[in-house]
mmCIF file of C-alpha atoms in Angstrom:
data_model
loop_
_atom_site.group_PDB
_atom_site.id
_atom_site.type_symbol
_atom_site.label_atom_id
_atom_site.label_comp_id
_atom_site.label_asym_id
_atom_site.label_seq_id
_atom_site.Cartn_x
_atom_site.Cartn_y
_atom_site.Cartn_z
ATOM 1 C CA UNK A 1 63.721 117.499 49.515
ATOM 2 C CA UNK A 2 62.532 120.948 51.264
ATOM 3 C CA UNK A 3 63.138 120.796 55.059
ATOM 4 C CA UNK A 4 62.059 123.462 58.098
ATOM 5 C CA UNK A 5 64.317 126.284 57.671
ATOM 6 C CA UNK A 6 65.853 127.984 60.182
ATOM 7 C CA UNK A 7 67.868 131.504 59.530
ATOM 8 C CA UNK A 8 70.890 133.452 60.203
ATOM 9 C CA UNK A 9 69.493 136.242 62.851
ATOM 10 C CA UNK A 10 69.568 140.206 61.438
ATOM 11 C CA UNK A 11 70.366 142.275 64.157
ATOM 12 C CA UNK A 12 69.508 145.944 64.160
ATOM 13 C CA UNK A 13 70.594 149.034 66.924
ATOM 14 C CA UNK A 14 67.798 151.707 67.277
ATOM 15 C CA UNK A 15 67.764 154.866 69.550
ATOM 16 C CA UNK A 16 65.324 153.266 71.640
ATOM 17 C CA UNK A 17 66.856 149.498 71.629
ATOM 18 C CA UNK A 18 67.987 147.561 74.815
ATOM 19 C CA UNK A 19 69.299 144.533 76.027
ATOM 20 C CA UNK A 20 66.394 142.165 76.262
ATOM 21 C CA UNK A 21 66.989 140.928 73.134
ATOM 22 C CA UNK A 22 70.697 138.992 75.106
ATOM 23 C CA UNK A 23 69.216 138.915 78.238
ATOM 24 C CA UNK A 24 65.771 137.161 77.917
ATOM 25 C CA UNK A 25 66.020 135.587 74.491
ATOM 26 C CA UNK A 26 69.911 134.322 74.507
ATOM 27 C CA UNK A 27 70.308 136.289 71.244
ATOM 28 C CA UNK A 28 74.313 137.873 70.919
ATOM 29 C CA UNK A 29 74.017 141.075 69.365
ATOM 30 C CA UNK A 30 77.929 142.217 69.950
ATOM 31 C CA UNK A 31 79.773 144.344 69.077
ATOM 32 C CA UNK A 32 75.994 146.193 68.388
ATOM 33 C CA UNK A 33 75.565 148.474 72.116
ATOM 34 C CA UNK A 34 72.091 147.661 71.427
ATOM 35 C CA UNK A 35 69.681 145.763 69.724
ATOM 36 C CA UNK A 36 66.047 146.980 69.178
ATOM 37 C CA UNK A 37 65.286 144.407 66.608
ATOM 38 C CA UNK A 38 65.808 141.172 65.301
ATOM 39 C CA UNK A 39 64.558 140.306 61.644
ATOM 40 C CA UNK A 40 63.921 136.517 61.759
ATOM 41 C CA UNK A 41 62.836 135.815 58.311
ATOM 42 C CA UNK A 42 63.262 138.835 55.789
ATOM 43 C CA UNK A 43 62.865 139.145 51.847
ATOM 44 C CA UNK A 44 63.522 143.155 52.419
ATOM 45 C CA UNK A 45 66.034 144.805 50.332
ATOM 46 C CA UNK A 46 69.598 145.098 51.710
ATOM 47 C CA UNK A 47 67.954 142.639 54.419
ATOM 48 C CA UNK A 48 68.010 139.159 52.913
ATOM 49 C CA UNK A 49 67.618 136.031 54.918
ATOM 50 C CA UNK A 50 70.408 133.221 54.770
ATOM 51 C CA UNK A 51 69.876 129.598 55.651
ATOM 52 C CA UNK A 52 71.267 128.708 59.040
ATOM 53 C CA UNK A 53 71.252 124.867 58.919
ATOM 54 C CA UNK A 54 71.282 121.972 56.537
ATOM 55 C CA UNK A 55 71.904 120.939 52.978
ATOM 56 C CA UNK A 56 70.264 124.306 51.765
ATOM 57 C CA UNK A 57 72.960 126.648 54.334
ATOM 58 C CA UNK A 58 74.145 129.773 52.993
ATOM 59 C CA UNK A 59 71.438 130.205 50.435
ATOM 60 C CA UNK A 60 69.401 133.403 50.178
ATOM 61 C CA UNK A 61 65.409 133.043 51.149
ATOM 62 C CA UNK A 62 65.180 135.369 47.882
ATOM 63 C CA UNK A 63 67.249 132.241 46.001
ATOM 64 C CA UNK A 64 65.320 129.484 47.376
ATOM 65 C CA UNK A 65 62.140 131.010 46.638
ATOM 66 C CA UNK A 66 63.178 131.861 42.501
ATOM 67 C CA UNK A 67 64.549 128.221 42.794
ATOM 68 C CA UNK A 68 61.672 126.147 44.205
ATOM 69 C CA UNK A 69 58.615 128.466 43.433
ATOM 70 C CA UNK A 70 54.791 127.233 44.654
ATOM 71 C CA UNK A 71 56.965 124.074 46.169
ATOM 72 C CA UNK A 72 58.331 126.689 48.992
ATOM 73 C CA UNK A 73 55.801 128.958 48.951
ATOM 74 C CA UNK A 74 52.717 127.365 47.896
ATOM 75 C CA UNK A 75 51.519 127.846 44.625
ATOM 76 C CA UNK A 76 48.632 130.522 45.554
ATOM 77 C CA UNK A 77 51.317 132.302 47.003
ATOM 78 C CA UNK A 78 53.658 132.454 44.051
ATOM 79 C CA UNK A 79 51.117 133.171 41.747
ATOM 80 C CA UNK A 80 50.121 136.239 43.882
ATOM 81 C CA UNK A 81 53.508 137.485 45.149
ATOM 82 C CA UNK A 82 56.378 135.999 42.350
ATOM 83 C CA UNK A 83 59.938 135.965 43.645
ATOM 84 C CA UNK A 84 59.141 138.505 46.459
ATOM 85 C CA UNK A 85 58.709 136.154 50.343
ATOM 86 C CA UNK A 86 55.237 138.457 51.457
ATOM 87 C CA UNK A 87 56.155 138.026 55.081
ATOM 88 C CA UNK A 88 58.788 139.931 57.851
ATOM 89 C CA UNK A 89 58.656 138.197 61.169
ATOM 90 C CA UNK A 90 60.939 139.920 64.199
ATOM 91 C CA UNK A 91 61.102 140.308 67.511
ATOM 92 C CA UNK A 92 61.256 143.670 69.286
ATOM 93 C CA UNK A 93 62.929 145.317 72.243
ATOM 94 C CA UNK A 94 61.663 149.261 73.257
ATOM 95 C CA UNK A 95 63.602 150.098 75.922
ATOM 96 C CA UNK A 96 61.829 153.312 75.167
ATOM 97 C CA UNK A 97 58.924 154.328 73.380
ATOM 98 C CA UNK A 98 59.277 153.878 69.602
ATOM 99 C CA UNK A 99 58.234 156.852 67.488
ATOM 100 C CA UNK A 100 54.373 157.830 66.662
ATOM 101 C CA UNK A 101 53.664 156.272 63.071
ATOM 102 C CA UNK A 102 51.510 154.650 60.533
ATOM 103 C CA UNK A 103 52.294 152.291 57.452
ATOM 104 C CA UNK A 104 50.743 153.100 54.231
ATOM 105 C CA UNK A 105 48.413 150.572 52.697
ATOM 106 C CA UNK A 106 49.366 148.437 48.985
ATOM 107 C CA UNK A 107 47.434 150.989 46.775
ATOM 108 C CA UNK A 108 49.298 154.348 48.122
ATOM 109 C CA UNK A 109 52.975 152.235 48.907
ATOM 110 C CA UNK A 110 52.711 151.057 45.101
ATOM 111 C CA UNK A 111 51.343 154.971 43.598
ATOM 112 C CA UNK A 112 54.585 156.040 46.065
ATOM 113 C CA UNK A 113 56.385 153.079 44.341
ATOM 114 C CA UNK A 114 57.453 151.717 47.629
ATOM 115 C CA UNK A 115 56.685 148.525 47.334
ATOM 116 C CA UNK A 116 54.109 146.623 49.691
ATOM 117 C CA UNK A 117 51.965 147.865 52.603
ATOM 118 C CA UNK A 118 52.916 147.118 55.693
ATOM 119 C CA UNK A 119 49.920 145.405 57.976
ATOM 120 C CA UNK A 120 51.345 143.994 60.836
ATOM 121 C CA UNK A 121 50.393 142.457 64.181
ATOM 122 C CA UNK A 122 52.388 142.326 67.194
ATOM 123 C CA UNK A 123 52.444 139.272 70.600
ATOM 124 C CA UNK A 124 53.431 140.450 73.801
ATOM 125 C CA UNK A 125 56.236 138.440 74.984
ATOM 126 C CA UNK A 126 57.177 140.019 77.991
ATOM 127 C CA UNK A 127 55.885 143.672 79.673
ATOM 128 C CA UNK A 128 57.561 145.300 82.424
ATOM 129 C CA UNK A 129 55.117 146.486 85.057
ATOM 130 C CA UNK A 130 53.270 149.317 83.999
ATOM 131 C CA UNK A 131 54.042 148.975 80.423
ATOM 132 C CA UNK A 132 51.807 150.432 77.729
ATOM 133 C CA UNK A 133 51.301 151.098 73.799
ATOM 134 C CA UNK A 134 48.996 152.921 71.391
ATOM 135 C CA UNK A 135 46.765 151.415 68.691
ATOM 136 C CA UNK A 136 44.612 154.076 66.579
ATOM 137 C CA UNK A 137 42.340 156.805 68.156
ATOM 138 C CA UNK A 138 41.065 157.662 71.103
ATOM 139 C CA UNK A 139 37.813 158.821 69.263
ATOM 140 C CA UNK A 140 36.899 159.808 65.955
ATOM 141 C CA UNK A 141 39.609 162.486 64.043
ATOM 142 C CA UNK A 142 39.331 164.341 61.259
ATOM 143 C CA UNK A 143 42.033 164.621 58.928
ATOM 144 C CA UNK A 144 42.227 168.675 59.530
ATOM 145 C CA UNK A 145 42.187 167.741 63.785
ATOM 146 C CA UNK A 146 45.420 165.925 62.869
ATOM 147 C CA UNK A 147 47.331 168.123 61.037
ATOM 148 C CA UNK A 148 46.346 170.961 63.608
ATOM 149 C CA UNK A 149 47.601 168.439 66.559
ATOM 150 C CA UNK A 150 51.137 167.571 64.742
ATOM 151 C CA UNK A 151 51.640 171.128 64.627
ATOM 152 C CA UNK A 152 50.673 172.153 67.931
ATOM 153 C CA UNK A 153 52.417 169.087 69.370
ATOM 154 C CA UNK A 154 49.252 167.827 70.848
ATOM 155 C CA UNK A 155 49.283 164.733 68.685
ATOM 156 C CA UNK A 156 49.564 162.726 71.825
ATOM 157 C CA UNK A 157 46.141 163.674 72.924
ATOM 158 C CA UNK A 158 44.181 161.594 70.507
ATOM 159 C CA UNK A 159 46.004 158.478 70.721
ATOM 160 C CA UNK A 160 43.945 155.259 72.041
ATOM 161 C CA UNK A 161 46.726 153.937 75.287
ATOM 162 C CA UNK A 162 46.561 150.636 76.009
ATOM 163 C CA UNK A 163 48.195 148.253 78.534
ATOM 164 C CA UNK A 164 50.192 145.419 77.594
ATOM 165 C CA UNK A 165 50.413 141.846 79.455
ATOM 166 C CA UNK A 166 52.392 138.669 78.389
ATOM 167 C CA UNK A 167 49.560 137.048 75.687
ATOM 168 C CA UNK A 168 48.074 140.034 74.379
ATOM 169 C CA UNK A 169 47.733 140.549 70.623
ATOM 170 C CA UNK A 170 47.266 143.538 68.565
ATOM 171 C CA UNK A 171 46.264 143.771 64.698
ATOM 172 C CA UNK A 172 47.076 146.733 63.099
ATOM 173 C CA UNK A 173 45.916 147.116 59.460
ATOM 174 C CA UNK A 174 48.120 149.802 57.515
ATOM 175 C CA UNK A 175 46.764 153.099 58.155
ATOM 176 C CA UNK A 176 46.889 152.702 61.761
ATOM 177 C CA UNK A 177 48.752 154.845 64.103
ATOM 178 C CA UNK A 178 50.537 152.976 66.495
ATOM 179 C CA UNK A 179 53.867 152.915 68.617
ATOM 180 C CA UNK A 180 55.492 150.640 71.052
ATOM 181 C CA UNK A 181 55.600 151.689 74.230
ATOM 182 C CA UNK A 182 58.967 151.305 76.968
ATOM 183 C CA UNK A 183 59.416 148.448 78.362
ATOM 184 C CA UNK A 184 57.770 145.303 76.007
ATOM 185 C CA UNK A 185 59.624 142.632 73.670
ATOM 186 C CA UNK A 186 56.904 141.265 71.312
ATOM 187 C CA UNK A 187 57.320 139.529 68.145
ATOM 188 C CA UNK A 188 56.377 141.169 64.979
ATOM 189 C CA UNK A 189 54.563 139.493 61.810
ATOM 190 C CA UNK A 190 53.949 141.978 59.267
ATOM 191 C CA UNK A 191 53.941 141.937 54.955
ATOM 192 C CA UNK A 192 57.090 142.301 53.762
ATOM 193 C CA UNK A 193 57.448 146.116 53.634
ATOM 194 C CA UNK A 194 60.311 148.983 55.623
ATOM 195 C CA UNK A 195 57.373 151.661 54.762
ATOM 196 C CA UNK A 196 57.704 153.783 57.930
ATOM 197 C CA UNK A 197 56.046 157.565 58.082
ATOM 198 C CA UNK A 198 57.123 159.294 61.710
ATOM 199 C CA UNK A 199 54.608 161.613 62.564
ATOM 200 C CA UNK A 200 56.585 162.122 66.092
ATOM 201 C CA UNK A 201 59.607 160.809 67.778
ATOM 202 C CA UNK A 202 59.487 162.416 71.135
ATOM 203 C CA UNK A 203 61.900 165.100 70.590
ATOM 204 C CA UNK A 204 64.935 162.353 70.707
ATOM 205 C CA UNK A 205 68.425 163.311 69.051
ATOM 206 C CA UNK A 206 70.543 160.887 68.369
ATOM 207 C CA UNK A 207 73.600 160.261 70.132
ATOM 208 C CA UNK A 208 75.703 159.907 67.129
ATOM 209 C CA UNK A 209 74.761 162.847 64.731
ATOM 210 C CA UNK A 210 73.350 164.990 67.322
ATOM 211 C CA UNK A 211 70.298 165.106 65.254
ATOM 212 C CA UNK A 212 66.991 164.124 65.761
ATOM 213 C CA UNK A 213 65.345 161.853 63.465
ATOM 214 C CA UNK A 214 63.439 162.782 60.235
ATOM 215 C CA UNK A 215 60.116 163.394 60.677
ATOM 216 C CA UNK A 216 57.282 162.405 57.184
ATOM 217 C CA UNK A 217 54.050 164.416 58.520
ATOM 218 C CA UNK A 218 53.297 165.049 55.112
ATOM 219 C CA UNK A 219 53.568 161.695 54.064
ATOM 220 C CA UNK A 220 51.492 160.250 56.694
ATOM 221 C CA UNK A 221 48.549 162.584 56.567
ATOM 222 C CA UNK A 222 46.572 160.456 53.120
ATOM 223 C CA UNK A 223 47.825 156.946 54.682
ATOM 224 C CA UNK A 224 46.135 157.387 58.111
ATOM 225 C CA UNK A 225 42.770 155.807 58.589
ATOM 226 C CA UNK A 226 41.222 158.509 61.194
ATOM 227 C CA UNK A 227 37.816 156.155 61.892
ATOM 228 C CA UNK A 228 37.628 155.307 65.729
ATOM 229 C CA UNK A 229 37.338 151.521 66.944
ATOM 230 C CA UNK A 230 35.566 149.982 70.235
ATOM 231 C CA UNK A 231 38.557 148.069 71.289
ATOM 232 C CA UNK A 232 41.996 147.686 69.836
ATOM 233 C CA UNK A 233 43.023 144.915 71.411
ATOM 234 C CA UNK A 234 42.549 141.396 69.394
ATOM 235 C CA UNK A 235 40.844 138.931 71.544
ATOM 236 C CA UNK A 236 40.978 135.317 71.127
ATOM 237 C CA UNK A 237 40.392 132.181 73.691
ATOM 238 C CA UNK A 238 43.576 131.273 75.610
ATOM 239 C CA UNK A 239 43.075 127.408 75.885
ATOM 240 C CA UNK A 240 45.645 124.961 76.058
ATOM 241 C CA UNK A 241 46.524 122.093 73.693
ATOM 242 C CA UNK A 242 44.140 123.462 71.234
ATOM 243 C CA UNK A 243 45.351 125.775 68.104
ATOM 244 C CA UNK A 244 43.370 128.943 68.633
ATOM 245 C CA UNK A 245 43.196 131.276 65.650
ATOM 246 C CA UNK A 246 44.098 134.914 67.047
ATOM 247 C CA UNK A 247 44.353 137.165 63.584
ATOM 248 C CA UNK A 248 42.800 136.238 59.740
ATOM 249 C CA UNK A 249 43.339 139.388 57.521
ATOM 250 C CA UNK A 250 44.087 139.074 53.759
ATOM 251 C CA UNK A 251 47.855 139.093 54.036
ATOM 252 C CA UNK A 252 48.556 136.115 57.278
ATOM 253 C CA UNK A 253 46.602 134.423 59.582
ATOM 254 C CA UNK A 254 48.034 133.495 62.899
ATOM 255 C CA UNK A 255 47.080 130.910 65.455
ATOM 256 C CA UNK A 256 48.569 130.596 69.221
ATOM 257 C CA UNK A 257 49.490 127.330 70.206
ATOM 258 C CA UNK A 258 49.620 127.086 74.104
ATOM 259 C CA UNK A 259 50.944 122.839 74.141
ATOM 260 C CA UNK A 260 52.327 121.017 77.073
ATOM 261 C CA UNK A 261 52.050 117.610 75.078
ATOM 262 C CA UNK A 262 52.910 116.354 71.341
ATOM 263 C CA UNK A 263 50.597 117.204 68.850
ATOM 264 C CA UNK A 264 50.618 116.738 65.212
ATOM 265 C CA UNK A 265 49.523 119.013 62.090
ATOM 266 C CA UNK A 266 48.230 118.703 58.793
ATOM 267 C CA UNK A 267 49.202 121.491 56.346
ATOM 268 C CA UNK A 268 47.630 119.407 53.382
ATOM 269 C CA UNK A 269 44.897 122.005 53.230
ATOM 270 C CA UNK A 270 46.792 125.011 53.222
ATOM 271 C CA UNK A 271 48.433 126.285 50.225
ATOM 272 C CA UNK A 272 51.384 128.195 52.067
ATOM 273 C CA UNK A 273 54.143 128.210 53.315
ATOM 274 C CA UNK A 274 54.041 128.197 57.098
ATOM 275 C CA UNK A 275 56.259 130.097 59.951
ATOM 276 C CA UNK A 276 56.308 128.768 63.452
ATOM 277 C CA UNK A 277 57.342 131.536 65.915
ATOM 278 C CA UNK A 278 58.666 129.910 69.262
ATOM 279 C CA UNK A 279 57.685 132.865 72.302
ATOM 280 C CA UNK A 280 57.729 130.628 74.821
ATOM 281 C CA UNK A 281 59.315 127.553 76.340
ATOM 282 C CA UNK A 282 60.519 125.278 73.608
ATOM 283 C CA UNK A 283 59.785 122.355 71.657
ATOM 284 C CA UNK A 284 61.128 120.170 68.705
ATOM 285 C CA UNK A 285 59.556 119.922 65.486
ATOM 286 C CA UNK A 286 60.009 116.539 64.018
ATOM 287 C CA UNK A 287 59.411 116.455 59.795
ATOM 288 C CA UNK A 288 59.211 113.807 56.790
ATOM 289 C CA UNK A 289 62.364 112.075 56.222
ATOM 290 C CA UNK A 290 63.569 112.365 59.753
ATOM 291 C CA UNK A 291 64.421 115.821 59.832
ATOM 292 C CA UNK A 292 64.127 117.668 63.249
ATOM 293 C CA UNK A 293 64.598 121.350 64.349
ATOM 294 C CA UNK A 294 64.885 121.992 68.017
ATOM 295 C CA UNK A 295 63.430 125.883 68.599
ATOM 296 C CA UNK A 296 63.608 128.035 71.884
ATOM 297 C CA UNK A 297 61.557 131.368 72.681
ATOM 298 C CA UNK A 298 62.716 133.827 70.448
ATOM 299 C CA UNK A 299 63.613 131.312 67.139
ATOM 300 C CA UNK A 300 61.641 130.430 64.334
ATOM 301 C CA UNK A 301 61.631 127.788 61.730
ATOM 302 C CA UNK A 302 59.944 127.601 58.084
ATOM 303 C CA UNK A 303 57.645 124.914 57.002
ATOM 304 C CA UNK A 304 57.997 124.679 53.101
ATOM 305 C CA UNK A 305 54.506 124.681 51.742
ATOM 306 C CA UNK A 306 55.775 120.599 50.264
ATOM 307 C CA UNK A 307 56.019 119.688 53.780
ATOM 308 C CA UNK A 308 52.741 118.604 54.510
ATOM 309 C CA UNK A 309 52.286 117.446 58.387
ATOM 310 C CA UNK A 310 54.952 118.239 61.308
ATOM 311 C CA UNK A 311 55.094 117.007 64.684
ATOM 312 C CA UNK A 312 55.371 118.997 67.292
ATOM 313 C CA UNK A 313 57.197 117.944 70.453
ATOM 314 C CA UNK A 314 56.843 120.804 73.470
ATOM 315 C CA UNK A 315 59.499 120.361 76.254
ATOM 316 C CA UNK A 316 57.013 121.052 79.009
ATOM 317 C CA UNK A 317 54.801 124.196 78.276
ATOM 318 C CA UNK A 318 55.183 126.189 74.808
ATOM 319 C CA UNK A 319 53.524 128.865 73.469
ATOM 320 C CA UNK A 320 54.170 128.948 69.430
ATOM 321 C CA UNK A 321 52.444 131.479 67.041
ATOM 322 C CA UNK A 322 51.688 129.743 63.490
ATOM 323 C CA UNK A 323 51.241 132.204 60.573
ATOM 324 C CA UNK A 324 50.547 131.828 56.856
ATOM 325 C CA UNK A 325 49.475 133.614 53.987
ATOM 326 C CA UNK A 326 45.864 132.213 53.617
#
């Protein structure tokens, strides 16, 4: 019988990583100096997530979903995305600003034979004062305004800046440029996809080689969308004890759940697995056959698409994002 799964935590060091990650989430990233990410649940090459707890501990995500098929995944799911898990969840820590970049979409990452596309959305966890990101244009660019400001270095100049507050989400379809901005942990949902093109990194060199990081202008240039939007930020109603739905694109759809008393759901209609993202306070989520996973801001557990109801128990106020492939 499939239970919530909870996984082994992937830790990664980045040039702009910090300690947030230790500090605010209880995460131990030693011997690492730093720790800009955390993948939470991962079917990305080289990047495999491992059971953490129960009868199923120590397999592969990539081995449980060959094994169990629609059962784990849901059966629309399989049938769409075989043995490949379609979602990356993490969390994020930029003590600096990440680089400028954009994520190609599934029709140029599979001509470029890079697998998936990478649409992701991000939830502000925590923003120190002042803190700030980009998301698209500032208005509308053409492709040749672009490739004039990467090579003047002006590239900053046409980026849409936006501030950042615990609660705020942003969708960004592939083909938008984006970055992180110093100062914000957020957690991450995104398709399953390491499909990065840096159009500009700040001028950093890294500590170790001395070097600064590779740049793929070239590459980013036919994956940008250059179209302008009215607002960039995704807004949703912030009510309590009700499941709000924040993001529905084709590849996840994500509700926040602000509860400060148990509530139970009913996955019965949803042919997916689901992933419940704890980002603040805690809770227990109680499961068929007695089976019970305690989660903290910053954890996450896997519903098995089999598992159809869960209860969830909040340990005074919790904020939990709940995302599935729809």
């Amino acid at each position: 019988m499939l239970y919530p799964l909870t996984f082994e935590t992937i830790f990664k060091d980045k040039i702009w990583g910090g300690q947030k990650i230790n500090a605010i989430l209880g995460k131990d990233f030693s011997p690492l100096p730093n720790c800009g990410e955390t993948w939470e649940v991962s079917d990305v090459e080289g990047n495999v997530s491992v059971v953490q707890e129960g009868s199923l501990k120590g397999k592969s995500l990539r081995e449980l979903v060959e094994q169990y098929k629609g059962e784990l995944v849901g059966e629309h799911v399989y049938n769409t995305y075989g043995n490949r898990f379609p979602l990356l969840v993490k969390f994020i820590d930029a003590n600096d600003d990440l680089s400028i970049q954009v994520h190609p979409d599934d029709k140029l990452a599979a001509e470029r034979k890079s697998g998936f596309g990478k649409t992701e959305m991000w939830y502000i966890m925590q923003a120190d004062e002042g803190a700030k990101l980009n998301s698209g244009f500032n208005r509308e660019v053409t492709k040749e305004e672009y490739v004039k400001a990467v090579a003047d270095n002006t590239i900053q100049d046409l980026l849409n800046i936006e501030s950042a507050q615990p609660g705020d989400v942003f969708f960004l379809p592939a083909g938008r440029v984006h970055y992180i901005g110093k100062g914000l942990l957020l957690a991450e949902i995104q398709q399953t996809s390491d499909t990065t093109y840096r159009i500009y990194d700040f001028d950093r060199v890294d500590a170790t080689t001395g070097q600064k990081r590779e740049l793929h202008t070239d590459l980013a240039v036919d994956a940008i969308n250059y179209k302008h939007y009215d607002d960039y930020k995704t807004q949703y109603d912030k009510k309590v004890n009700e499941s709000v739905n924040a993001v529905a694109s084709d590849y996840f759809v994500t509700n926040v759940l602000n509860f400060n008393q148990e509530v139970e759901h009913d996955y019965t209609h949803i042919d997916s697995f689901v992933i419940l993202i704890c980002v603040a306070g805690s809770l227990t989520i109680k499961a068929p056959g007695g089976y019970s996973v305690s989660l903290t801001m910053g954890q996450c557990a896997l519903i098995p698409a089999s598992v159809d109801t869960v209860t969830l128990v909040p340990d005074g106020d919790m904020t939990v994002l709940e995302t599935y492939v729809p």
